[in-house]
Amino acid sequence: TQLLEQSPQFLSIQEGENLTVYCNSSSVFSSLQWYRQEPGEGPVLLVTVVTGGEVKKLKRLTFQFGDARKDSSLHITAAQPGDTGLYLCAATWGYALNFGKGTSLLVTP
Amino acid sequence: GAVVSQHPSWVICKSGTSVKIECRSLDFQATTMFWYRQFPKQSLMLMATSNEGSKATYEQGVEKDKFLINHASLTLSTLTVTSAHPEDSSFYICSAPSGGGDTQYFGPGTRLTVL
């Protein structure tokens, strides 16, 4: 059973387009994290959201935590080729961090 | 921020041999470290929790006799893949929590290829 469901699994868009990635669960979390991973490297933390309804912005990236703290979204405005990578949502379950399956994003010039 | 290193960054070995991967927290102490495995085009899957001073905790389906974990000190955990087979080829990543809370710092990963 997958604790965190991410969608879409793959996304290929052109430079300048907007996109949204979703992370859903039936469980309530005290916090949820978003990571970005490039091939051959470890994941890098982008943001942690902790409050239901919270919205955080990181340049062109906007992260939202659902009111019920069961879901989150990542919105990228005017995507650039440098945004290409694997985006992972993660949440602590028990004692360890569990990851969604990830969204592989390709932004072409 | 906190830094976690892994060594080696990549390794190629013959089937049947054992390979040791090191995970170090460079500027903080970690009583707990986590080991993940990631297959191509897939997400990170937790393998085990490395505990300083006690035995590692393995996730369901992970063979503890095949993946030996030793938390040698407060800054070092090692993962040894024993009698490696081609299906063990994967990207192995470690992480360590720092500063309390849910924040985990990840190593750069080790690419294992078993021929």
mmCIF file of C-alpha atoms in Angstrom:
data_model
loop_
_atom_site.group_PDB
_atom_site.id
_atom_site.type_symbol
_atom_site.label_atom_id
_atom_site.label_comp_id
_atom_site.label_asym_id
_atom_site.label_seq_id
_atom_site.Cartn_x
_atom_site.Cartn_y
_atom_site.Cartn_z
ATOM 1 C CA THR A 1 0.000 0.000 0.000
ATOM 2 C CA GLN A 2 1.385 3.351 -1.048
ATOM 3 C CA LEU A 3 1.118 5.883 1.747
ATOM 4 C CA LEU A 4 1.534 8.877 -0.538
ATOM 5 C CA GLU A 5 0.036 8.958 -4.014
ATOM 6 C CA GLN A 6 1.621 11.354 -6.455
ATOM 7 C CA SER A 7 0.254 12.468 -9.799
ATOM 8 C CA PRO A 8 1.048 12.737 -12.549
ATOM 9 C CA GLN A 9 3.855 10.203 -12.660
ATOM 10 C CA PHE A 10 5.402 11.771 -15.763
ATOM 11 C CA LEU A 11 5.070 15.246 -17.183
ATOM 12 C CA SER A 12 6.657 16.679 -20.310
ATOM 13 C CA ILE A 13 6.050 20.342 -21.016
ATOM 14 C CA GLN A 14 7.573 23.218 -22.911
ATOM 15 C CA GLU A 15 9.458 26.070 -21.374
ATOM 16 C CA GLY A 16 7.134 28.782 -20.094
ATOM 17 C CA GLU A 17 4.202 26.527 -19.265
ATOM 18 C CA ASN A 18 2.707 26.143 -15.817
ATOM 19 C CA LEU A 19 2.199 22.830 -14.063
ATOM 20 C CA THR A 20 0.858 21.348 -10.855
ATOM 21 C CA VAL A 21 1.921 18.159 -9.113
ATOM 22 C CA TYR A 22 -0.294 16.532 -6.515
ATOM 23 C CA CYS A 23 0.453 14.452 -3.456
ATOM 24 C CA ASN A 24 -2.476 12.740 -1.750
ATOM 25 C CA SER A 25 -2.991 10.425 1.183
ATOM 26 C CA SER A 26 -5.764 9.066 3.348
ATOM 27 C CA SER A 27 -3.603 9.742 6.400
ATOM 28 C CA VAL A 28 -3.120 12.964 8.317
ATOM 29 C CA PHE A 29 0.439 14.215 8.685
ATOM 30 C CA SER A 30 2.006 16.664 11.068
ATOM 31 C CA SER A 31 4.170 17.860 8.195
ATOM 32 C CA LEU A 32 4.934 17.081 4.601
ATOM 33 C CA GLN A 33 8.049 17.697 2.576
ATOM 34 C CA TRP A 34 8.846 18.202 -1.085
ATOM 35 C CA TYR A 35 12.165 17.158 -2.577
ATOM 36 C CA ARG A 36 13.759 17.487 -5.976
ATOM 37 C CA GLN A 37 16.179 14.886 -7.223
ATOM 38 C CA GLU A 38 18.430 14.990 -10.257
ATOM 39 C CA PRO A 39 19.786 11.812 -11.875
ATOM 40 C CA GLY A 40 22.637 10.260 -9.943
ATOM 41 C CA GLU A 41 22.198 12.499 -6.929
ATOM 42 C CA GLY A 42 20.428 12.380 -3.603
ATOM 43 C CA PRO A 43 17.153 14.261 -3.093
ATOM 44 C CA VAL A 44 17.348 17.882 -2.019
ATOM 45 C CA LEU A 45 14.757 19.352 0.297
ATOM 46 C CA LEU A 46 12.696 22.148 -1.251
ATOM 47 C CA VAL A 47 10.204 22.899 1.480
ATOM 48 C CA THR A 48 8.448 21.589 4.563
ATOM 49 C CA VAL A 49 4.796 22.460 5.153
ATOM 50 C CA VAL A 50 3.378 22.027 8.615
ATOM 51 C CA THR A 51 0.122 23.955 8.956
ATOM 52 C CA GLY A 52 -3.163 22.985 7.299
ATOM 53 C CA GLY A 53 -3.902 25.443 4.499
ATOM 54 C CA GLU A 54 -0.349 26.722 4.504
ATOM 55 C CA VAL A 55 1.060 28.180 1.295
ATOM 56 C CA LYS A 56 4.793 28.595 0.789
ATOM 57 C CA LYS A 57 6.513 30.186 -2.166
ATOM 58 C CA LEU A 58 10.018 29.511 -3.380
ATOM 59 C CA LYS A 59 10.635 31.755 -6.397
ATOM 60 C CA ARG A 60 8.442 30.221 -9.148
ATOM 61 C CA LEU A 61 7.408 27.266 -6.984
ATOM 62 C CA THR A 62 4.288 27.426 -4.832
ATOM 63 C CA PHE A 63 3.580 24.717 -2.274
ATOM 64 C CA GLN A 64 0.252 24.215 -0.565
ATOM 65 C CA PHE A 65 -0.700 21.950 2.328
ATOM 66 C CA GLY A 66 -4.332 20.879 2.398
ATOM 67 C CA ASP A 67 -6.593 22.109 5.167
ATOM 68 C CA ALA A 68 -6.947 18.573 6.506
ATOM 69 C CA ARG A 69 -3.175 17.945 6.232
ATOM 70 C CA LYS A 70 -3.745 14.914 4.016
ATOM 71 C CA ASP A 71 -2.642 16.349 0.707
ATOM 72 C CA SER A 72 -0.313 18.844 -0.859
ATOM 73 C CA SER A 73 0.395 20.396 -4.221
ATOM 74 C CA LEU A 74 3.382 21.895 -5.967
ATOM 75 C CA HIS A 75 2.745 24.500 -8.652
ATOM 76 C CA ILE A 76 5.505 25.713 -10.948
ATOM 77 C CA THR A 77 4.971 28.908 -12.888
ATOM 78 C CA ALA A 78 6.711 29.499 -16.204
ATOM 79 C CA ALA A 79 8.724 26.287 -16.076
ATOM 80 C CA GLN A 80 12.327 26.365 -17.232
ATOM 81 C CA PRO A 81 14.598 23.552 -18.473
ATOM 82 C CA GLY A 82 16.469 23.816 -15.176
ATOM 83 C CA ASP A 83 13.312 22.634 -13.392
ATOM 84 C CA THR A 84 13.701 19.203 -14.997
ATOM 85 C CA GLY A 85 13.988 16.483 -12.380
ATOM 86 C CA LEU A 86 12.153 14.078 -10.135
ATOM 87 C CA TYR A 87 9.857 15.755 -7.618
ATOM 88 C CA LEU A 88 9.070 13.729 -4.531
ATOM 89 C CA CYS A 89 6.693 14.352 -1.696
ATOM 90 C CA ALA A 90 7.500 12.718 1.620
ATOM 91 C CA ALA A 91 6.107 12.457 5.103
ATOM 92 C CA THR A 92 7.228 10.933 8.344
ATOM 93 C CA TRP A 93 5.324 7.783 9.144
ATOM 94 C CA GLY A 94 6.266 6.206 12.425
ATOM 95 C CA TYR A 95 9.989 6.680 12.655
ATOM 96 C CA ALA A 96 11.094 7.187 9.080
ATOM 97 C CA LEU A 97 10.483 9.301 6.047
ATOM 98 C CA ASN A 98 8.284 7.701 3.389
ATOM 99 C CA PHE A 99 8.212 8.912 -0.173
ATOM 100 C CA GLY A 100 5.599 9.104 -2.863
ATOM 101 C CA LYS A 101 6.437 7.485 -6.196
ATOM 102 C CA GLY A 102 7.525 10.810 -7.592
ATOM 103 C CA THR A 103 6.736 12.954 -10.603
ATOM 104 C CA SER A 104 9.322 12.973 -13.337
ATOM 105 C CA LEU A 105 9.270 16.405 -14.973
ATOM 106 C CA LEU A 106 10.882 17.224 -18.314
ATOM 107 C CA VAL A 107 10.901 20.826 -19.480
ATOM 108 C CA THR A 108 12.032 21.286 -23.054
ATOM 109 C CA PRO A 109 13.274 24.596 -24.504
ATOM 110 C CA GLY B 1 22.934 23.117 6.291
ATOM 111 C CA ALA B 2 23.943 19.690 7.504
ATOM 112 C CA VAL B 3 26.036 17.551 5.160
ATOM 113 C CA VAL B 4 25.927 13.819 4.629
ATOM 114 C CA SER B 5 28.509 12.079 2.494
ATOM 115 C CA GLN B 6 28.608 8.622 0.948
ATOM 116 C CA HIS B 7 31.505 6.552 -0.271
ATOM 117 C CA PRO B 8 31.994 5.305 -2.858
ATOM 118 C CA SER B 9 29.837 7.281 -5.266
ATOM 119 C CA TRP B 10 29.771 4.312 -7.604
ATOM 120 C CA VAL B 11 31.014 0.749 -7.550
ATOM 121 C CA ILE B 12 31.047 -2.141 -9.993
ATOM 122 C CA CYS B 13 31.526 -5.632 -8.635
ATOM 123 C CA LYS B 14 31.274 -9.245 -9.727
ATOM 124 C CA SER B 15 28.359 -11.413 -8.754
ATOM 125 C CA GLY B 16 28.981 -13.182 -5.454
ATOM 126 C CA THR B 17 31.258 -10.564 -3.953
ATOM 127 C CA SER B 18 30.460 -8.208 -1.075
ATOM 128 C CA VAL B 19 30.407 -4.437 -1.247
ATOM 129 C CA LYS B 20 30.552 -1.950 1.623
ATOM 130 C CA ILE B 21 29.003 1.508 1.377
ATOM 131 C CA GLU B 22 29.759 4.205 3.933
ATOM 132 C CA CYS B 23 27.475 7.004 5.077
ATOM 133 C CA ARG B 24 28.923 9.828 7.160
ATOM 134 C CA SER B 25 27.393 12.856 8.798
ATOM 135 C CA LEU B 26 30.089 15.486 8.382
ATOM 136 C CA ASP B 27 29.107 18.265 10.750
ATOM 137 C CA PHE B 28 26.623 16.718 13.115
ATOM 138 C CA GLN B 29 26.058 13.556 15.085
ATOM 139 C CA ALA B 30 23.392 11.078 14.095
ATOM 140 C CA THR B 31 22.247 8.326 16.398
ATOM 141 C CA THR B 32 19.946 7.190 13.629
ATOM 142 C CA MET B 33 20.548 6.935 9.908
ATOM 143 C CA PHE B 34 18.323 5.557 7.205
ATOM 144 C CA TRP B 35 19.182 3.511 4.139
ATOM 145 C CA TYR B 36 17.101 3.721 0.981
ATOM 146 C CA ARG B 37 17.235 1.918 -2.347
ATOM 147 C CA GLN B 38 16.109 3.453 -5.587
ATOM 148 C CA PHE B 39 15.649 1.575 -8.854
ATOM 149 C CA PRO B 40 15.646 3.453 -12.171
ATOM 150 C CA LYS B 41 12.602 5.634 -12.731
ATOM 151 C CA GLN B 42 11.298 4.792 -9.264
ATOM 152 C CA SER B 43 11.073 6.480 -5.901
ATOM 153 C CA LEU B 44 13.147 5.869 -2.805
ATOM 154 C CA MET B 45 12.209 2.810 -0.797
ATOM 155 C CA LEU B 46 13.244 2.600 2.831
ATOM 156 C CA MET B 47 15.377 -0.483 3.477
ATOM 157 C CA ALA B 48 16.422 -0.146 7.081
ATOM 158 C CA THR B 49 17.056 2.111 10.020
ATOM 159 C CA SER B 50 20.580 2.153 11.384
ATOM 160 C CA ASN B 51 20.794 2.709 15.123
ATOM 161 C CA GLU B 52 23.976 3.630 16.952
ATOM 162 C CA GLY B 53 24.561 1.179 19.768
ATOM 163 C CA SER B 54 21.879 -1.287 18.769
ATOM 164 C CA LYS B 55 20.763 -3.511 15.936
ATOM 165 C CA ALA B 56 19.398 -2.113 12.736
ATOM 166 C CA THR B 57 15.692 -2.273 12.028
ATOM 167 C CA TYR B 58 14.800 -3.703 8.646
ATOM 168 C CA GLU B 59 11.709 -3.044 6.569
ATOM 169 C CA GLN B 60 9.510 -5.918 5.554
ATOM 170 C CA GLY B 61 10.987 -7.863 2.676
ATOM 171 C CA VAL B 62 14.565 -6.709 3.193
ATOM 172 C CA GLU B 63 16.944 -9.537 4.071
ATOM 173 C CA LYS B 64 18.987 -8.579 7.112
ATOM 174 C CA ASP B 65 21.596 -11.256 6.416
ATOM 175 C CA LYS B 66 22.145 -9.906 2.930
ATOM 176 C CA PHE B 67 22.210 -6.214 3.766
ATOM 177 C CA LEU B 68 24.401 -5.875 6.833
ATOM 178 C CA ILE B 69 24.213 -2.557 8.609
ATOM 179 C CA ASN B 70 26.675 -1.346 11.213
ATOM 180 C CA HIS B 71 26.352 2.009 12.955
ATOM 181 C CA ALA B 72 29.984 2.211 13.991
ATOM 182 C CA SER B 73 29.914 5.670 15.520
ATOM 183 C CA LEU B 74 27.729 8.745 15.876
ATOM 184 C CA THR B 75 28.864 9.895 12.444
ATOM 185 C CA LEU B 76 29.215 6.661 10.471
ATOM 186 C CA SER B 77 26.890 3.943 9.258
ATOM 187 C CA THR B 78 27.870 1.255 6.788
ATOM 188 C CA LEU B 79 25.776 -0.928 4.514
ATOM 189 C CA THR B 80 27.373 -4.122 3.262
ATOM 190 C CA VAL B 81 25.712 -5.933 0.403
ATOM 191 C CA THR B 82 26.814 -9.530 0.822
ATOM 192 C CA SER B 83 27.004 -12.030 -2.023
ATOM 193 C CA ALA B 84 25.770 -9.411 -4.425
ATOM 194 C CA HIS B 85 23.735 -10.409 -7.462
ATOM 195 C CA PRO B 86 22.730 -8.421 -10.549
ATOM 196 C CA GLU B 87 19.278 -7.777 -9.076
ATOM 197 C CA ASP B 88 20.974 -5.884 -6.243
ATOM 198 C CA SER B 89 22.158 -3.301 -8.750
ATOM 199 C CA SER B 90 20.564 -0.069 -7.648
ATOM 200 C CA PHE B 91 21.128 3.427 -6.301
ATOM 201 C CA TYR B 92 21.628 3.317 -2.530
ATOM 202 C CA ILE B 93 21.030 6.503 -0.561
ATOM 203 C CA CYS B 94 21.450 7.209 3.123
ATOM 204 C CA SER B 95 19.971 9.974 5.200
ATOM 205 C CA ALA B 96 20.281 11.330 8.711
ATOM 206 C CA PRO B 97 18.051 13.611 10.746
ATOM 207 C CA SER B 98 19.552 16.766 12.166
ATOM 208 C CA GLY B 99 18.280 19.419 14.505
ATOM 209 C CA GLY B 100 15.186 17.523 15.511
ATOM 210 C CA GLY B 101 11.889 17.563 13.674
ATOM 211 C CA ASP B 102 11.275 15.814 10.394
ATOM 212 C CA THR B 103 14.180 17.232 8.424
ATOM 213 C CA GLN B 104 16.378 14.583 6.852
ATOM 214 C CA TYR B 105 19.666 15.260 5.112
ATOM 215 C CA PHE B 106 20.458 12.943 2.266
ATOM 216 C CA GLY B 107 23.745 11.673 0.986
ATOM 217 C CA PRO B 108 24.588 11.925 -2.721
ATOM 218 C CA GLY B 109 23.939 8.221 -3.244
ATOM 219 C CA THR B 110 26.010 5.232 -4.323
ATOM 220 C CA ARG B 111 25.429 3.568 -7.668
ATOM 221 C CA LEU B 112 26.006 -0.188 -7.360
ATOM 222 C CA THR B 113 26.316 -2.287 -10.479
ATOM 223 C CA VAL B 114 26.696 -6.033 -10.078
ATOM 224 C CA LEU B 115 27.928 -7.877 -13.148
#
